[in-house]
PDB file of C-alpha atoms in Angstrom:
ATOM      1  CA  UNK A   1      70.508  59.501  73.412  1.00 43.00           C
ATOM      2  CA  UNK A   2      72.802  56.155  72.949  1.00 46.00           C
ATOM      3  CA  UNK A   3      69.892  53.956  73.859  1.00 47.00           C
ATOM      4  CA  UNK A   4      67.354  55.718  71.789  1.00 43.00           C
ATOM      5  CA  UNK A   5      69.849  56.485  68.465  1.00 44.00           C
ATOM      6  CA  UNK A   6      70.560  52.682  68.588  1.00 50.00           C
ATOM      7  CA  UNK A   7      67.131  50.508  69.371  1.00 49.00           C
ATOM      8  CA  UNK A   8      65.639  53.296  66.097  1.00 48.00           C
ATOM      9  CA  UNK A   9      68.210  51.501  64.153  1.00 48.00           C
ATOM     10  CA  UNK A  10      67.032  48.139  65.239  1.00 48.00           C
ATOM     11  CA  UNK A  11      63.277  48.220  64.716  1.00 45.00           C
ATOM     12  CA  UNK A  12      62.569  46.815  61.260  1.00 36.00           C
ATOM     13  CA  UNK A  13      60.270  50.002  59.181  1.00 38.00           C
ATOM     14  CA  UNK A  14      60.118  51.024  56.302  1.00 37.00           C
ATOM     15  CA  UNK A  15      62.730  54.600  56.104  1.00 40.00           C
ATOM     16  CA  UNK A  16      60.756  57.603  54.097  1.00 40.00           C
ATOM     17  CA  UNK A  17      62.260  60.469  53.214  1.00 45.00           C
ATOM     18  CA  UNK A  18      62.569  64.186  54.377  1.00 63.00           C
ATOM     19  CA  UNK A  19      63.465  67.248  53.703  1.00 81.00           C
ATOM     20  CA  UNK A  20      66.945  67.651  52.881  1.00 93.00           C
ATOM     21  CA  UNK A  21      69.392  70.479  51.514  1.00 97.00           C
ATOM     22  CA  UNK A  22      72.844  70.826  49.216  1.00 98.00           C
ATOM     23  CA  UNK A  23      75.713  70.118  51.377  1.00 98.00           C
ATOM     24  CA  UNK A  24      77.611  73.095  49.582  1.00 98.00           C
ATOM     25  CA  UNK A  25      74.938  75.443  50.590  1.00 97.00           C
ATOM     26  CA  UNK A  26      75.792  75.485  54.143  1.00 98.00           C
ATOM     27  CA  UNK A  27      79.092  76.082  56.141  1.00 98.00           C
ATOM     28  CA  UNK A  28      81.188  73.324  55.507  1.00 98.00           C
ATOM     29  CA  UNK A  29      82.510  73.373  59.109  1.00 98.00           C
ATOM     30  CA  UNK A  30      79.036  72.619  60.590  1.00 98.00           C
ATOM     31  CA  UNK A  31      78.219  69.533  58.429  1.00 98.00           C
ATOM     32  CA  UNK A  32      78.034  66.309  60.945  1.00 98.00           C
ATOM     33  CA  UNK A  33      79.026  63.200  59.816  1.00 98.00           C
ATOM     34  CA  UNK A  34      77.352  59.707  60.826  1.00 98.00           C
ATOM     35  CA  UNK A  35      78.940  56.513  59.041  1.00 98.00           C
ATOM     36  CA  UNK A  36      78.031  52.986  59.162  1.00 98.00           C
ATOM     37  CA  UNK A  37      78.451  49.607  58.120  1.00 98.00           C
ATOM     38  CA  UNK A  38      75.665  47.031  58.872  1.00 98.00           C
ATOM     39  CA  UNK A  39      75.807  43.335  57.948  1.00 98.00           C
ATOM     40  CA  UNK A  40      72.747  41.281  58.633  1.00 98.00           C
ATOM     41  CA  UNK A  41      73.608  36.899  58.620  1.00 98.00           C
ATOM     42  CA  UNK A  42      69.838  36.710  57.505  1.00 98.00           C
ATOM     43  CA  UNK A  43      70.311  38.256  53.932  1.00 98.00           C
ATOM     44  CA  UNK A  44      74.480  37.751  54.150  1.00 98.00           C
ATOM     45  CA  UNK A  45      74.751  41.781  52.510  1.00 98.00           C
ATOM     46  CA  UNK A  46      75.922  44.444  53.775  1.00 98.00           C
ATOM     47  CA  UNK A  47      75.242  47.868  53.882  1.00 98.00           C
ATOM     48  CA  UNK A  48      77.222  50.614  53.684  1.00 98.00           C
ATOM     49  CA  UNK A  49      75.696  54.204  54.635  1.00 98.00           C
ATOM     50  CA  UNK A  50      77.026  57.722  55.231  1.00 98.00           C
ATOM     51  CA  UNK A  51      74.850  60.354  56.360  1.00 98.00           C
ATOM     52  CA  UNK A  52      75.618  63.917  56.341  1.00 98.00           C
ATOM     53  CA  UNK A  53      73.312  66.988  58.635  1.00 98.00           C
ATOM     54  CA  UNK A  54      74.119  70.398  59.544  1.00 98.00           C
ATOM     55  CA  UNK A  55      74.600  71.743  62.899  1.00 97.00           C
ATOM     56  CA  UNK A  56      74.713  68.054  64.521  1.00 97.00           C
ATOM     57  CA  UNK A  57      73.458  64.490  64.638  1.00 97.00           C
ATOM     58  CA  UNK A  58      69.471  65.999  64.376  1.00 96.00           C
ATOM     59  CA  UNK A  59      69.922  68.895  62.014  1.00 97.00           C
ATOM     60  CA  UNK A  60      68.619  69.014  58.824  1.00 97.00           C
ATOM     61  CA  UNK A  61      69.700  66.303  55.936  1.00 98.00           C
ATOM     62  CA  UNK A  62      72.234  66.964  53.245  1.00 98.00           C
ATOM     63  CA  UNK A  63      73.165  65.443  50.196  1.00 98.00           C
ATOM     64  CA  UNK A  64      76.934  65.940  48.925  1.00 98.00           C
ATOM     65  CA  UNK A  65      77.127  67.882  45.973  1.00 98.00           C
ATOM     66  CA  UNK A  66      78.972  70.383  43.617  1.00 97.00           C
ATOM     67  CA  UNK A  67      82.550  68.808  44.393  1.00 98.00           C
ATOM     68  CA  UNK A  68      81.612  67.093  47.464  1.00 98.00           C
ATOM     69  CA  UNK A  69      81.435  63.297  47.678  1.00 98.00           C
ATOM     70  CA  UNK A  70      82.057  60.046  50.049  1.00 98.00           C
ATOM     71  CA  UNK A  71      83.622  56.840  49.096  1.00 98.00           C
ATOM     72  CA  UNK A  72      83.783  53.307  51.125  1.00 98.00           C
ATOM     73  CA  UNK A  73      87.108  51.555  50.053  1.00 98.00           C
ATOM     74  CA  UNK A  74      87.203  53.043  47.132  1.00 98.00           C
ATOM     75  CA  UNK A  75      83.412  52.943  46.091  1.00 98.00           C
ATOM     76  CA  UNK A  76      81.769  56.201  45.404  1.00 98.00           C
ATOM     77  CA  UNK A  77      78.013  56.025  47.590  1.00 98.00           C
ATOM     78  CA  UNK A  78      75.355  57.666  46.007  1.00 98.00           C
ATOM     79  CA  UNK A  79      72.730  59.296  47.824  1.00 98.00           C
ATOM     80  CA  UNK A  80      69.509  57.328  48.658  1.00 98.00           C
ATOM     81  CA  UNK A  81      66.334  59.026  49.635  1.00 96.00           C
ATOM     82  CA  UNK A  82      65.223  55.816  51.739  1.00 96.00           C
ATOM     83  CA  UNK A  83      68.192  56.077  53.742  1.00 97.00           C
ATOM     84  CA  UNK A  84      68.258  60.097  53.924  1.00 97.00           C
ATOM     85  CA  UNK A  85      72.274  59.092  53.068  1.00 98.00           C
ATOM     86  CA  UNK A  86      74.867  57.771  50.706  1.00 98.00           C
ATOM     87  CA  UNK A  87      74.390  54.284  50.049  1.00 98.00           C
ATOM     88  CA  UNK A  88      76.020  51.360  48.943  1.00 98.00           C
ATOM     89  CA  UNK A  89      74.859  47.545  49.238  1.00 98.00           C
ATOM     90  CA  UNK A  90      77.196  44.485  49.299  1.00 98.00           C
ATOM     91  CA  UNK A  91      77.655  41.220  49.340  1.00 98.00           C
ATOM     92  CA  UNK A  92      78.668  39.020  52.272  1.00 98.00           C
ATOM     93  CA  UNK A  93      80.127  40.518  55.145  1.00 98.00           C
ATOM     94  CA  UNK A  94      82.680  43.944  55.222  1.00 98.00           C
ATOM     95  CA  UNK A  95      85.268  43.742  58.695  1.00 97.00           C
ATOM     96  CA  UNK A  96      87.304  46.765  57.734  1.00 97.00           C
ATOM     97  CA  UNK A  97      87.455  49.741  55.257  1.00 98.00           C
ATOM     98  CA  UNK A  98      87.568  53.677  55.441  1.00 98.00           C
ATOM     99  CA  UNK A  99      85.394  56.369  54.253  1.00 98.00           C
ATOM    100  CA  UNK A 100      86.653  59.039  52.935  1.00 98.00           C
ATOM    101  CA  UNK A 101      84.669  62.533  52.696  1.00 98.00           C
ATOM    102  CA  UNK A 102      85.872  65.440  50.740  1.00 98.00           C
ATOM    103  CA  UNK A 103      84.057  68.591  51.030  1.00 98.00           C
ATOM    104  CA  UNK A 104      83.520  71.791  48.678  1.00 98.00           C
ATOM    105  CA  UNK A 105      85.869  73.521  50.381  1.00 97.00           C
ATOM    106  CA  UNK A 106      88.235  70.602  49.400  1.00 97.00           C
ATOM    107  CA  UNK A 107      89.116  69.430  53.213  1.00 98.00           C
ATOM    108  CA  UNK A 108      89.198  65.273  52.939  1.00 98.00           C
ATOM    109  CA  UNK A 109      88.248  63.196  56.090  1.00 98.00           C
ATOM    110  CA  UNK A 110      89.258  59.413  56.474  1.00 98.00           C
ATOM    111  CA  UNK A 111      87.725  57.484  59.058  1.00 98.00           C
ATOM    112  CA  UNK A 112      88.261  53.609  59.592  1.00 98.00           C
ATOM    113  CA  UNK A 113      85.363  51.608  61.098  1.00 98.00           C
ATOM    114  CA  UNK A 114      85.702  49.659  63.979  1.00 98.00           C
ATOM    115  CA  UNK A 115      85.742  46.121  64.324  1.00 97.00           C
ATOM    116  CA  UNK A 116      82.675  44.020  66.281  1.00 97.00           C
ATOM    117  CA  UNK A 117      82.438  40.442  67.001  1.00 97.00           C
ATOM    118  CA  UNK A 118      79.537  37.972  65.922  1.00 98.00           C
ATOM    119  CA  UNK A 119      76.750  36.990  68.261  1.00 98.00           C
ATOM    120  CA  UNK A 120      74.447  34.493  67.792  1.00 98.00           C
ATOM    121  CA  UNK A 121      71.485  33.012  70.009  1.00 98.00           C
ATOM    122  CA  UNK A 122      71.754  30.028  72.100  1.00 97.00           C
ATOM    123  CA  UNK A 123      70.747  26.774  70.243  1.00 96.00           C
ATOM    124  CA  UNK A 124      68.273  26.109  73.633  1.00 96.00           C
ATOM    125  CA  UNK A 125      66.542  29.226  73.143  1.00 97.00           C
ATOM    126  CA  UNK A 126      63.059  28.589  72.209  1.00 97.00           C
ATOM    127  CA  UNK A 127      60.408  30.050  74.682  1.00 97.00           C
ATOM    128  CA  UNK A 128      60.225  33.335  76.821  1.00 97.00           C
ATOM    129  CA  UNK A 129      57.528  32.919  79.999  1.00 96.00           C
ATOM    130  CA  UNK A 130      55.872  36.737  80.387  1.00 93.00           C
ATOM    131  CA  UNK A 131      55.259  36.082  84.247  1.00 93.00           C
ATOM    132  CA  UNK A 132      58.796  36.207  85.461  1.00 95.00           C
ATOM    133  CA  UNK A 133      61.867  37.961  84.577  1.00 96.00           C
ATOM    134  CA  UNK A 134      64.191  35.922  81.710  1.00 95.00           C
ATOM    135  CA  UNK A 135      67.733  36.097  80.784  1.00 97.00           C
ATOM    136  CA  UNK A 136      68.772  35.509  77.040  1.00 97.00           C
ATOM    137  CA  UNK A 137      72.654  34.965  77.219  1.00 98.00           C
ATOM    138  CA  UNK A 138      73.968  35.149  73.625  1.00 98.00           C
ATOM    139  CA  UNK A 139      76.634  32.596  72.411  1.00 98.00           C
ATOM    140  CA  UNK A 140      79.706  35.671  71.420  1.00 98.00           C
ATOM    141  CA  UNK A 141      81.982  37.189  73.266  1.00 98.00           C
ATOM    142  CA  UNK A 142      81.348  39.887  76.423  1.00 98.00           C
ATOM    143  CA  UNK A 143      80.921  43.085  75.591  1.00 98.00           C
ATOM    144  CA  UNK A 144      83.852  45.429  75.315  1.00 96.00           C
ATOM    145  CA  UNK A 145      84.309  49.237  75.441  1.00 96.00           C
ATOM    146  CA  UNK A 146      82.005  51.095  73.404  1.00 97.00           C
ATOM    147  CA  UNK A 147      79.511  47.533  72.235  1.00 98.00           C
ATOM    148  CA  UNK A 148      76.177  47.678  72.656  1.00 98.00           C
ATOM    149  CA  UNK A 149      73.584  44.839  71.958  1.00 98.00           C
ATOM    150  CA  UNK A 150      70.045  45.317  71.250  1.00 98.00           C
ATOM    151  CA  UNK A 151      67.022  42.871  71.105  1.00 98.00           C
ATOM    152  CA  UNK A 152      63.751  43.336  69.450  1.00 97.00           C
ATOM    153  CA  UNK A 153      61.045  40.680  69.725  1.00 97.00           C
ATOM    154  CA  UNK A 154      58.006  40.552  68.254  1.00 96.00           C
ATOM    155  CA  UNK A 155      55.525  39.438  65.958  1.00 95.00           C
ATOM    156  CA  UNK A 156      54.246  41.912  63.324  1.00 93.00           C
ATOM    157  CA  UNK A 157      51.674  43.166  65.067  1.00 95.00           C
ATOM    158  CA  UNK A 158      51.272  46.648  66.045  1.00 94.00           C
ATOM    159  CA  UNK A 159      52.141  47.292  69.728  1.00 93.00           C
ATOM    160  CA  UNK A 160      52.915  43.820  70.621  1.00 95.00           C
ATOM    161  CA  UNK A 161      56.870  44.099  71.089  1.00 95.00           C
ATOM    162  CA  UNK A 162      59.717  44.441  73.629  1.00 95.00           C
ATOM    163  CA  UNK A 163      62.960  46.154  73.261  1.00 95.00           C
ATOM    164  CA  UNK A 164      65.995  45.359  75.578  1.00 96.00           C
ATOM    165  CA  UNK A 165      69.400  46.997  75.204  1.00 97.00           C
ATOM    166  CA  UNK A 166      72.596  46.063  77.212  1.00 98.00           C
ATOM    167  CA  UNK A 167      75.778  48.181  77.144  1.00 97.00           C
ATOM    168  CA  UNK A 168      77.713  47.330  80.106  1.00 98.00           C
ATOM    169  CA  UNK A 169      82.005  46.563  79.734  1.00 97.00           C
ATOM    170  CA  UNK A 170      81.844  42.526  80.166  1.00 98.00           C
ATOM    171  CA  UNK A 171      77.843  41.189  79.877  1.00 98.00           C
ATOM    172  CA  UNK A 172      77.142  38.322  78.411  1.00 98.00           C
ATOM    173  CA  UNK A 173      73.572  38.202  78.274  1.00 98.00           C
ATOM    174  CA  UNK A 174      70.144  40.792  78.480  1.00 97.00           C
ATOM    175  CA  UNK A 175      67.617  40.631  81.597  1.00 96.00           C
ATOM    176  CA  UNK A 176      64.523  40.962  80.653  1.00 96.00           C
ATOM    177  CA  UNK A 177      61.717  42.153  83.885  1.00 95.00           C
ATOM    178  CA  UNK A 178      58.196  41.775  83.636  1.00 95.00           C
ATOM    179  CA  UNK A 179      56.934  44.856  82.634  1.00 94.00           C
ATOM    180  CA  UNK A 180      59.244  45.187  79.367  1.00 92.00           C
ATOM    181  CA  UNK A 181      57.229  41.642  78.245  1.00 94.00           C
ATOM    182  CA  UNK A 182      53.786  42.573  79.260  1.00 93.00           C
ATOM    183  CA  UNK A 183      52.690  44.171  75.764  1.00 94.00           C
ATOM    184  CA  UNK A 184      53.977  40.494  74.017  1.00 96.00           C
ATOM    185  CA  UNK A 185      51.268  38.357  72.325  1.00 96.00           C
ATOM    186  CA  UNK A 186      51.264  35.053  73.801  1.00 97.00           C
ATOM    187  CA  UNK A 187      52.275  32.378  70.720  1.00 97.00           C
ATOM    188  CA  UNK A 188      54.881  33.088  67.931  1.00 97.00           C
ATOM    189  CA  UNK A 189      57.723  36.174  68.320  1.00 97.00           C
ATOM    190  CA  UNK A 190      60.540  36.692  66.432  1.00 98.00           C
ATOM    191  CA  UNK A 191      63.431  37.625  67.964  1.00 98.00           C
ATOM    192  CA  UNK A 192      66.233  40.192  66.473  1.00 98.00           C
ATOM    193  CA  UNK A 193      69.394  40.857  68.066  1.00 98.00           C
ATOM    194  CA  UNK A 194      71.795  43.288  67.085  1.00 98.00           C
ATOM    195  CA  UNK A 195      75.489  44.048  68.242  1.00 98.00           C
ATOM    196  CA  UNK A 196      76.999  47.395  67.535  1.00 98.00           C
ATOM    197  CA  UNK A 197      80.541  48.991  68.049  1.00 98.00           C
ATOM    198  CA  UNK A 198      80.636  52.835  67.559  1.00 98.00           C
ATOM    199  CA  UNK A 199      82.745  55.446  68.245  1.00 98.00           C
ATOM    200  CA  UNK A 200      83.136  58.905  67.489  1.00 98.00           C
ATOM    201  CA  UNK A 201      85.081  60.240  64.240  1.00 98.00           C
ATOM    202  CA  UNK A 202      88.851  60.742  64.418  1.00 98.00           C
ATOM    203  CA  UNK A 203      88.672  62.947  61.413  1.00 98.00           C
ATOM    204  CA  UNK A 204      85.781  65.814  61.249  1.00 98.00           C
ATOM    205  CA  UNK A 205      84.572  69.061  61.181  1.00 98.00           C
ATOM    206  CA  UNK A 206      84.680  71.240  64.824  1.00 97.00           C
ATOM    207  CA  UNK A 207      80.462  69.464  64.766  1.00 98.00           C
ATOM    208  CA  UNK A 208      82.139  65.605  64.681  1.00 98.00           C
ATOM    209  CA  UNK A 209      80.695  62.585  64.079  1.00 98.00           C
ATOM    210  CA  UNK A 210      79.754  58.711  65.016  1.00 98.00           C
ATOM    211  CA  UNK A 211      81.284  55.909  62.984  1.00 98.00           C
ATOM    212  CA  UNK A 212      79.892  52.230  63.825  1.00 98.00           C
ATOM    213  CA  UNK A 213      80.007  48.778  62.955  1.00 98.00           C
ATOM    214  CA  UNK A 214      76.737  46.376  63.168  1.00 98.00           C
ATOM    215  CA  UNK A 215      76.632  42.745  63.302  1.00 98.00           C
ATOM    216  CA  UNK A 216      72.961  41.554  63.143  1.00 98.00           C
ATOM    217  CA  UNK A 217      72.606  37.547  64.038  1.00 98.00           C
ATOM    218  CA  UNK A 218      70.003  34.967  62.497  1.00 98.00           C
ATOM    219  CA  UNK A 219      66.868  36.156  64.066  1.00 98.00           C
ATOM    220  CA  UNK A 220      65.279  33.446  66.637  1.00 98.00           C
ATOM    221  CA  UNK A 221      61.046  32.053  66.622  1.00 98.00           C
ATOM    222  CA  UNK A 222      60.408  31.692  70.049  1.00 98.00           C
ATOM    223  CA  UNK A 223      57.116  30.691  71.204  1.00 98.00           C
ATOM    224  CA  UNK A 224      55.799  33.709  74.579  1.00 97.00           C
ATOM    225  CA  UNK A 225      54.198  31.575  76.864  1.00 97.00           C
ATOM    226  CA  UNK A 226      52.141  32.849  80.106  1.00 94.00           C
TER     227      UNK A 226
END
């Protein structure tokens, strides 16, 4: 479910909207709470986004209402359909802050978000060969506790991409085997690459929570070669 929740996040698409309810329609005690804060070096913002479901991280959608509401430092985060959440946008980067969730049955919930390190590609990393395995080290440090990092290359096209994830205590770079480059186009890629800390809420309802911090690097043309 870790691998699956976070490579979603990475692919680039366009977010519709669904079905969603009134958070003070449902028992307050079964609302689960997923907050995060994702800054991307391409565009320098960062956004800010807390999500709300009942019964658990795949239940249906809520939107806070009545006398319910969420705030990031302070901010008040209106809901956004395209993000089935509460949204805020900034500028620059964000490295700390809290959200803080009050509920209609007036119960407040603070949680702080974790910190994550920058990651960046290797200046020498320009071509990926399909016919034999490749390692892309990134220039950052090793992974701690609880980091993930994600790669996603390709080049617009549907079907023509590879997805990579690495989440073990101390790695420093992503393998890469054959068959996870097979459906590449041979020419142009782009490469995304996307570090993540997350951890689950200190302060929730008996259904919990994930909070997470995302560090997205300056994405990387590389030319797939045979």
């Amino acid at each position: 479910m870790k691998k699956i929740v976070f490579l979603s996040l990475l692919v680039i698409s366009i977010l519709t909207s669904c079905a969603k309810e009134n958070a003070s329609d449902v028992n307050q005690d079964k609302i689960y709470t997923d907050y995060e804060v994702f800054y991307n070096q391409n565009t320098d913002k960062t956004w800010v986004v807390a999500k709300f479901r009942f019964g658990g991280p795949t239940g249906t959608i809520l939107e806070l209402d009545s006398t319910s509401y969420v705030t990031f430092n302070g901010d008040t985060l209106a809901y956004n359909p395209l993000y089935t959440g509460h949204f805020k946008e900034y500028a620059g980067r964000i490295t700390s802050g809290s959200f803080k969730y009050e509920n209609v049955a007036g119960q407040i919930f603070v949680n702080s978000i974790p910190s994550v390190d920058v990651i960046a590609f290797a200046s020498d990393f320009d071509t990926l060969k399909k016919s034999q395995a490749q390692t892309i080290t990134w220039v950052g440090t090793p992974l701690s506790n609880d980091e993930t990092v994600g790669i996603l290359i390709g080049n617009g096209a549907w079907g023509q991409a590879a997805l990579a994830l690495q989440d073990l205590d101390g790695a420093t770079n992503i393998v890469l085997g054959i068959p996870q480059m097979t459906s590449l186009a041979i020419g142009n890629s782009t490469v995304y690459m996307d570090r993540q800390h997350e951890l689950n809420v200190v302060e929730g309802t008996s259904k919990g929570g994930r909070i997470r911090a995302k560090y997205r690097a300056l994405n990387k043309l590389v030319q797939i070669i045979n």
